[in-house]
Amino acid sequence: MPEPVIASVGASPLGRTDLPGRDLFSVALAEAFDGLPDPADVVEAVYVGNQSESYEHQIMYGTLLAEWAGLRYVPAERVEGCAAAGALALRHAVKDVRNGEHEAVLACGVEKMTSAGTSGATDALSAAFDRAIEQRSGITAPSQYALLAQRYLHETDATERDLAEIAVKNHANAARNPRAQFPKEIDAETVLESDPIAPPLKLYDCAPVGDGAAAVLVTTAELADDLDRPRVRVAGSGASANNIAVAERDMTDIAGARVAAETAYEEAGIDAADVDIAEVHDAFTVCEALLAEAAGFAPAGTGYQSYRAPAERADGWTDVRLSPSGGLKARGHPIGATGLLQALEAYEQLTGAAGDRAVEGAETALLLNEGGVADAVTVGHVLTTAEAP
Amino acid sequence: MTDGDLDATDPRTLPGFFDALAEGELLGGVCADCGQVLLPPRPACYACGSRAVDVEPQSREGRVFSYTEVRTPPPAFAADAPYTVAVVELADGGRLLGRVAADYADVAIGDAVELAVREPTAAEREVALDYEADWPLHVFEPR
Ligand SMILES: [Zn+2]
């Protein structure tokens, strides 16, 4: 079986932009193909992660973006899974290369979230929740995650200040990331004193609304070498759906994410302790704590210590560094593009292109991308430059 | 696999569930193989995959499992905000999300609540899909 690798990455500016979705994609694609032959000479299929047609009243993003890339008569489709759409697109590309169907597949993601203000984004995101009970009760994304946070604070030693420190850490990482939507440091007081959105979560516990696109080229190792590109192996890929309603899940043991991570580890022949860096789905600060536990980095109830240096964490924690990009919180969270921005960060970290934010010696990364609330769907990928075991 | 004869009177469909709720009866699915309670009822058990799902009346009493306050509502509910929502663990074991008829500051994990049912308001009918327009709403009242 050919082993899929990531051979190139690109992204648009993130945040409030003056470009529609297809144009954001063109910017991301131009970066990914800088110095390479044209996409039409390389790419054999396209997957597009995209959350919602409500932002641009547009579906058919597979067709549209393939066309804008100069590709005709190739398989191209939109992949939907709310905020996990990007990693689902990556997973499809990986499988196509792994099973020998294609030598080069473009996984991309795009979201134009700022087209209808905060209320437009709130409304579009609420479509990810169960319609019959949850939506009709008036639940929102922040309030769903607040239900998890309230329960987590109740069951563990974590405090609201610990959650604030996760945001502080991620902003500090983003301050060294030229791609970040919020490249600035903040302090815990800024978080704790920010507007309550859905208690115990405050404004600075929440990832921002923003536009963005990302493009990731998945190829065989041989093609990456022919293109003279640094390559990162996609050694494992796992995906897992859990109940749509958060009420019917375990709200502090994020079991679907655990399955996705363990599946990816198993395929890669590694375990959690082998992971050097992780980009996890910190749509809200509490997610980083919960996912650190689900990924096997932290004993149950201690994931909130993710902001601490490895030596200052509880016994049983690994040395992993979380969200070196600044995470969804500060790097940005353009929904359908997020899973691919995670892959972009790992690619840059593992190929020595992460500049000031490089985590020294990093060889292996875990990506965890979620859609809906928490583990309604989770996609896990292991990326590595280490030799296959 | 059986149950190809599901229709809108069956409480394992949403119209069937909400028709019963409108009459004041909260119906749950109960897995005949593992006991899992499913709210609302559905044809298959998520816990074990069994399709042997019985439909049984559920206690309307329960306790707050987690809760928060919605301060930035979806546009359809702007006039209601802020409002309290909770995940409630019912006495028969199922869990259900819903609004709580109390201020956030007056609610805590473990509080006893009881499910009440009301008809949709004119504003709620306005934002409902055609097939939802008559479905009742549930709300948890402190006990
Ligand atoms: Zn069962």
XYZ file of C-alpha atoms and ligand atoms in Angstrom:
533
model
C 0.000 0.000 0.000
C 1.368 3.451 -0.846
C 1.958 5.515 2.269
C 0.264 8.923 2.068
C 2.337 11.973 2.887
C 1.633 15.669 3.111
C 3.791 17.382 0.505
C 2.635 20.987 0.695
C 0.335 23.312 2.620
C -1.126 26.792 2.273
C -3.591 29.104 3.957
C -5.380 32.386 3.430
C -5.313 35.226 5.945
C -7.579 34.393 8.910
C -10.188 36.612 10.544
C -12.346 39.337 9.074
C -11.365 39.517 5.407
C -12.749 41.208 2.296
C -12.568 37.987 0.245
C -15.429 35.541 -0.452
C -14.843 31.834 0.091
C -13.647 30.890 -3.382
C -11.119 33.718 -3.328
C -9.849 32.739 0.109
C -9.310 29.295 -1.386
C -7.366 30.771 -4.324
C -5.005 32.477 -1.868
C -4.472 29.252 0.106
C -3.932 27.251 -3.076
C -1.384 29.745 -4.413
C 0.707 29.327 -1.286
C 0.470 25.523 -1.393
C 1.565 25.416 -5.043
C 4.267 28.075 -4.852
C 7.220 26.600 -6.746
C 5.270 23.523 -7.867
C 3.724 22.647 -11.243
C 0.151 23.906 -11.719
C -2.554 22.016 -9.796
C -3.937 20.680 -13.104
C -0.625 18.868 -13.657
C -0.623 17.268 -10.200
C -4.026 16.960 -8.517
C -6.298 14.011 -9.310
C -9.188 14.607 -6.870
C -10.490 17.304 -4.515
C -12.247 17.213 -1.147
C -13.554 20.438 0.388
C -14.356 20.771 4.087
C -17.147 23.274 4.571
C -19.595 23.772 7.406
C -22.536 25.704 6.068
C -24.149 26.945 2.890
C -25.824 29.691 4.885
C -22.737 31.956 4.926
C -22.553 32.328 1.152
C -25.743 30.616 -0.027
C -23.490 28.205 -1.855
C -23.153 24.452 -1.952
C -21.253 22.551 -4.680
C -17.921 23.705 -3.266
C -16.254 20.614 -4.734
C -17.167 21.652 -8.247
C -16.537 25.336 -7.625
C -13.101 25.042 -6.054
C -11.903 22.395 -8.514
C -12.837 24.807 -11.280
C -11.117 27.729 -9.560
C -8.013 25.539 -9.275
C -8.075 24.862 -13.004
C -9.153 21.233 -12.650
C -11.780 19.702 -14.901
C -13.355 16.250 -14.962
C -11.817 15.203 -11.655
C -13.780 13.777 -8.714
C -14.560 16.705 -6.410
C -16.925 16.959 -3.464
C -17.821 18.925 -0.388
C -17.400 17.093 2.920
C -19.716 18.055 5.798
C -19.217 17.443 9.508
C -19.466 20.919 11.028
C -16.059 21.876 12.424
C -14.607 18.436 11.649
C -15.218 18.853 7.911
C -11.589 19.835 7.274
C -10.095 16.725 8.856
C -12.740 14.564 7.189
C -11.576 16.002 3.849
C -7.976 15.199 4.810
C -8.996 11.671 5.797
C -10.660 11.076 2.424
C -7.537 12.293 0.634
C -5.346 10.057 2.782
C -7.491 7.020 2.075
C -7.507 7.667 -1.676
C -3.707 7.757 -1.747
C -3.349 4.836 0.643
C -5.617 2.574 -1.401
C -3.818 3.443 -4.609
C -6.722 5.235 -6.246
C -4.856 8.515 -6.679
C -1.267 9.735 -6.416
C -2.158 13.303 -5.445
C -5.324 14.593 -3.781
C -6.095 18.120 -2.651
C -7.753 18.381 0.766
C -8.989 21.881 1.353
C -11.404 23.748 3.567
C -13.129 27.072 3.445
C -15.530 29.133 5.546
C -16.769 32.696 5.097
C -18.136 33.122 8.599
C -18.275 36.915 8.777
C -20.849 37.312 6.013
C -23.837 37.707 8.331
C -22.454 38.972 11.635
C -22.365 37.189 14.974
C -26.057 36.315 14.843
C -25.637 34.750 11.394
C -22.761 32.609 12.638
C -24.651 31.687 15.826
C -27.622 30.584 13.745
C -25.529 28.654 11.214
C -23.605 26.826 13.950
C -26.790 25.894 15.825
C -27.727 23.695 12.863
C -25.063 21.282 14.137
C -27.237 20.421 17.149
C -30.187 18.051 17.359
C -33.129 19.926 15.882
C -36.001 18.319 17.764
C -34.854 18.914 21.355
C -31.650 20.976 21.458
C -32.247 23.616 18.808
C -35.866 24.132 19.842
C -34.673 24.748 23.415
C -32.526 27.652 22.181
C -29.103 26.141 22.788
C -25.984 27.686 21.188
C -22.405 26.519 20.679
C -21.022 28.425 23.694
C -23.854 27.219 25.932
C -23.355 23.602 24.845
C -19.674 23.790 25.794
C -20.588 25.665 28.966
C -22.589 22.586 29.991
C -19.396 20.538 29.588
C -17.312 23.133 31.417
C -19.754 23.395 34.330
C -19.682 19.645 34.759
C -15.874 19.476 34.388
C -15.376 22.138 37.061
C -17.820 20.230 39.282
C -16.050 16.867 38.910
C -12.376 17.937 38.968
C -10.034 20.280 40.813
C -9.989 22.639 37.830
C -11.006 26.272 38.334
C -12.172 29.017 36.000
C -8.666 30.438 36.342
C -7.172 27.194 35.023
C -9.382 27.451 31.943
C -8.311 31.090 31.574
C -4.655 30.002 31.698
C -5.284 27.697 28.721
C -6.383 30.756 26.732
C -3.339 32.691 27.985
C -1.006 29.906 26.830
C -2.628 29.675 23.417
C -2.473 33.440 22.897
C 1.219 33.348 23.817
C 1.778 30.678 21.164
C -0.235 32.658 18.612
C 1.891 35.743 19.305
C 4.724 33.870 17.534
C 2.542 32.649 14.679
C 2.360 35.045 11.717
C -0.769 33.248 10.502
C -2.737 33.813 13.705
C -5.974 35.764 13.843
C -5.020 37.101 17.313
C -1.201 37.213 17.474
C -1.072 38.881 20.882
C -0.441 37.892 24.445
C -3.125 38.300 27.100
C -3.230 37.716 30.856
C -5.614 35.629 32.944
C -7.413 38.697 34.277
C -8.345 39.658 30.718
C -10.035 36.293 30.334
C -11.678 36.230 33.755
C -13.030 39.777 33.394
C -14.275 39.367 29.828
C -18.015 39.305 29.088
C -19.861 36.238 30.320
C -21.137 34.417 27.229
C -22.499 31.238 28.792
C -21.259 30.828 32.371
C -18.759 29.564 33.360
C -17.436 30.446 29.878
C -16.489 34.020 29.066
C -15.677 35.741 25.794
C -11.978 34.899 26.011
C -12.739 31.216 26.616
C -14.246 31.101 23.102
C -12.538 30.707 19.731
C -13.388 33.604 17.437
C -15.628 33.792 14.393
C -13.506 34.344 11.305
C -12.997 33.683 7.625
C -10.328 31.412 6.233
C -9.242 28.736 3.825
C -6.525 26.109 3.885
C -5.137 23.681 1.317
C -3.163 20.497 1.990
C -1.644 18.397 -0.798
C -1.623 14.679 -0.006
C 0.562 12.530 -2.256
C 2.608 9.351 -2.376
C 6.120 9.612 -0.933
C 7.531 9.114 -4.426
C 5.577 12.017 -5.881
C 6.567 14.297 -2.999
C 10.211 13.459 -3.749
C 9.679 14.095 -7.473
C 8.205 17.488 -6.562
C 11.245 18.099 -4.336
C 9.044 18.811 -1.340
C 9.667 18.022 2.341
C 7.217 15.305 3.331
C 5.438 14.302 6.501
C 3.929 10.835 6.755
C 0.247 10.516 7.586
C 0.812 7.413 9.646
C -2.630 7.077 11.195
C -6.177 8.242 10.670
C -9.241 7.577 12.799
C -12.784 8.908 12.884
C -15.615 8.350 15.291
C -19.212 9.560 15.614
C -21.005 9.759 18.963
C -24.576 10.810 19.867
C -25.784 14.078 18.395
C -27.301 15.226 21.701
C -24.735 16.145 24.326
C -27.197 15.141 27.091
C -26.909 11.494 26.101
C -23.106 11.372 26.187
C -20.561 11.151 28.976
C -19.882 14.867 29.344
C -16.405 14.618 30.860
C -14.996 11.445 29.288
C -14.973 12.394 25.615
C -15.203 8.827 24.418
C -15.575 9.508 20.701
C -12.357 11.510 20.701
C -10.655 8.726 22.633
C -11.638 6.223 19.922
C -10.474 8.515 17.099
C -7.101 9.115 18.779
C -6.559 5.461 19.668
C -7.433 4.353 16.140
C -4.883 6.794 14.722
C -2.238 5.674 17.254
C -2.846 2.031 16.439
C -2.500 2.577 12.706
C 0.694 4.527 13.310
C 2.083 1.908 15.687
C 2.644 4.449 18.469
C 1.059 5.401 21.745
C 0.190 8.696 23.362
C 3.600 9.077 24.997
C 5.260 9.172 21.547
C 3.421 12.363 20.575
C 5.556 15.530 20.743
C 2.982 18.119 19.728
C -0.792 18.089 19.446
C -3.216 20.403 17.759
C -6.506 19.726 19.529
C -9.926 21.216 18.973
C -9.950 24.026 21.559
C -13.098 25.728 20.259
C -13.554 26.583 23.942
C -10.849 26.434 26.605
C -12.415 23.461 28.354
C -12.038 21.408 25.156
C -8.252 21.424 25.438
C -8.506 19.996 28.969
C -11.005 17.327 27.923
C -9.090 16.369 24.784
C -5.756 16.127 26.611
C -7.414 13.391 28.661
C -9.166 11.719 25.717
C -5.896 11.631 23.754
C -4.166 9.833 26.599
C -1.796 12.704 27.442
C -3.234 13.305 30.906
C -4.820 11.224 33.675
C -8.592 11.751 34.092
C -9.346 15.046 35.789
C -5.935 16.661 35.131
C -6.209 17.751 31.494
C -6.718 21.354 32.620
C -2.973 21.457 33.392
C -2.207 21.624 29.660
C -0.988 25.200 30.034
C 1.773 24.203 32.436
C 5.312 23.232 31.506
C 5.658 19.427 31.412
C 7.601 19.279 34.702
C 4.792 21.100 36.528
C 1.963 18.822 35.457
C 0.444 15.970 37.485
C 2.082 12.533 37.513
C 1.074 10.516 34.493
C 1.094 13.432 32.063
C 3.217 13.095 28.933
C 5.620 15.810 27.758
C 3.375 16.793 24.837
C 3.047 20.461 23.861
C -0.525 21.437 23.045
C -1.663 23.857 20.365
C 1.697 25.382 19.374
C -0.144 27.301 16.637
C -2.219 29.142 19.236
C -5.066 26.715 18.686
C -8.551 27.519 17.537
C -8.662 30.068 20.335
C -5.997 32.423 18.988
C -4.774 31.052 15.641
C -8.412 31.146 14.485
C -11.319 28.807 13.736
C -12.783 29.213 10.224
C -14.901 26.113 10.734
C -14.446 24.018 7.568
C -10.777 24.999 7.263
C -9.796 24.307 10.875
C -8.844 20.651 10.539
C -6.534 21.545 7.672
C -5.007 24.453 9.576
C -4.142 21.894 12.248
C -2.404 19.773 9.593
C -0.637 22.864 8.281
C 0.759 23.642 11.730
C 1.994 20.082 12.180
C 3.590 20.101 8.711
C 5.454 23.314 9.455
C 6.516 22.105 12.912
C 7.772 18.760 11.615
C 9.600 20.174 8.575
C 11.464 22.925 10.397
C 9.280 25.719 9.019
C 7.653 26.891 12.251
C 10.036 29.766 12.884
C 9.926 31.275 16.385
C 7.242 28.902 17.584
C 9.110 25.698 16.657
C 8.904 22.988 19.309
C 12.447 21.674 19.424
C 12.933 18.085 18.345
C 9.276 17.545 17.420
C 8.898 14.492 15.174
C 5.345 13.282 15.793
C 2.056 15.163 15.991
C -1.520 14.266 16.866
C -4.379 16.240 15.337
C -7.856 16.064 16.883
C -10.616 17.877 15.006
C -14.198 17.790 16.301
C -17.575 18.647 14.819
C -20.933 19.358 16.447
C -20.561 19.589 20.211
C -17.378 17.919 21.451
C -17.226 14.347 20.105
C -20.420 14.336 18.032
C -17.788 13.536 15.431
C -14.020 13.433 15.959
C -11.235 12.882 13.433
C -7.730 12.004 14.599
C -4.531 11.973 12.539
C -0.963 11.068 13.421
C 1.620 12.942 11.353
C 5.275 12.070 11.693
C 8.727 12.411 10.206
C 9.989 9.431 12.199
C 10.787 6.232 10.316
C 7.968 3.719 10.234
C 8.291 1.311 13.206
C -33.982 -6.137 11.004
C -37.667 -5.380 11.517
C -39.865 -2.314 12.118
C -40.320 -1.350 8.481
C -43.859 -0.377 9.430
C -42.961 2.805 11.365
C -45.420 5.625 10.797
C -46.113 9.007 12.355
C -48.261 7.509 15.121
C -45.314 5.464 16.416
C -43.546 7.133 19.377
C -40.225 5.994 17.912
C -40.802 8.791 15.354
C -40.746 12.470 16.331
C -44.435 13.130 15.449
C -45.458 10.164 17.603
C -43.245 11.308 20.503
C -44.493 14.905 20.406
C -48.163 13.859 20.087
C -47.774 11.943 23.349
C -45.870 14.816 24.956
C -48.681 17.201 24.004
C -50.966 14.936 26.053
C -48.588 15.259 28.974
C -46.872 11.900 28.581
C -43.064 11.747 28.312
C -42.206 8.578 26.421
C -38.753 7.044 26.335
C -37.268 4.189 24.413
C -35.955 1.464 26.706
C -33.570 -1.082 25.250
C -34.826 -4.606 25.916
C -31.247 -5.916 25.763
C -29.207 -3.446 27.829
C -31.713 -1.183 29.558
C -30.467 2.077 28.021
C -33.092 4.845 28.068
C -33.403 6.783 24.802
C -34.939 10.280 24.826
C -36.711 10.712 22.480
C -37.424 7.066 21.509
C -35.800 5.827 18.289
C -35.615 2.530 16.416
C -32.163 1.455 17.638
C -30.171 1.542 20.896
C -26.993 3.608 20.631
C -25.434 1.794 23.566
C -25.583 -1.755 22.185
C -27.033 -1.560 18.655
C -30.124 -3.587 19.495
C -33.346 -2.788 17.686
C -35.454 -4.310 20.461
C -36.540 -0.921 21.813
C -39.649 -0.792 23.995
C -41.527 2.463 24.481
C -42.323 3.251 28.109
C -43.596 6.300 30.029
C -40.770 8.087 31.859
C -40.812 9.900 35.170
C -40.907 13.665 34.675
C -38.878 14.245 37.828
C -35.134 14.571 37.790
C -32.048 16.436 38.910
C -29.865 19.047 37.224
C -26.743 17.344 35.829
C -25.245 20.502 34.306
C -26.539 23.977 33.450
C -25.690 27.361 31.995
C -27.261 30.594 30.842
C -27.695 31.571 27.191
C -26.765 35.226 26.841
C -26.092 35.297 23.096
C -29.105 33.442 21.693
C -29.814 32.338 18.144
C -31.754 35.118 16.352
C -35.036 33.191 16.677
C -34.854 33.353 20.493
C -33.400 36.842 20.930
C -36.433 38.105 22.824
C -36.134 35.340 25.451
C -32.497 35.908 26.479
C -30.999 35.511 28.932
C -32.446 32.099 29.739
C -31.246 29.069 31.687
C -30.721 25.672 30.071
C -29.780 22.407 31.720
C -29.084 18.778 31.111
C -31.394 16.926 33.493
C -31.000 13.331 34.624
C -34.509 11.943 34.985
C -35.505 9.527 37.724
C -35.796 6.635 35.255
C -32.221 7.149 34.022
C -32.549 9.086 30.758
C -30.997 12.488 30.230
C -32.674 15.392 28.452
C -31.692 18.957 27.661
C -34.187 21.756 28.146
C -34.811 25.224 29.445
C -35.160 25.769 33.183
C -37.850 28.129 34.501
C -35.441 29.809 36.944
C -32.668 32.387 36.908
C -29.174 31.022 36.416
C -28.086 32.266 39.842
C -30.848 30.220 41.483
C -29.837 26.867 39.924
C -27.172 24.372 41.017
C -26.051 20.898 39.991
C -28.212 18.350 41.826
C -31.305 20.576 42.091
C -34.620 18.738 41.837
C -36.739 19.715 38.818
C -39.885 18.498 37.099
C -40.645 18.520 33.391
C -43.656 20.609 32.326
C -45.125 20.844 28.835
C -46.609 23.836 27.053
C -47.831 24.725 23.593
C -45.524 26.706 21.312
C -45.958 30.478 21.411
C -46.862 32.468 18.329
C -43.191 33.517 18.036
C -42.037 29.894 18.248
C -44.540 28.853 15.572
C -43.166 31.639 13.409
C -39.654 30.117 13.351
C -40.807 26.485 13.280
C -40.646 24.274 10.221
C -44.097 23.393 8.872
C -44.087 19.929 10.391
C -42.931 21.221 13.810
C -45.452 24.026 14.206
C -47.731 22.182 16.647
C -45.058 20.305 18.562
C -45.095 21.173 22.271
C -42.111 22.560 24.190
C -40.880 21.166 27.468
C -39.408 23.173 30.321
C -37.952 22.108 33.668
C -39.506 23.710 36.735
C -37.743 23.751 40.112
C -39.381 21.495 42.704
Zn -29.078 -1.474 24.253
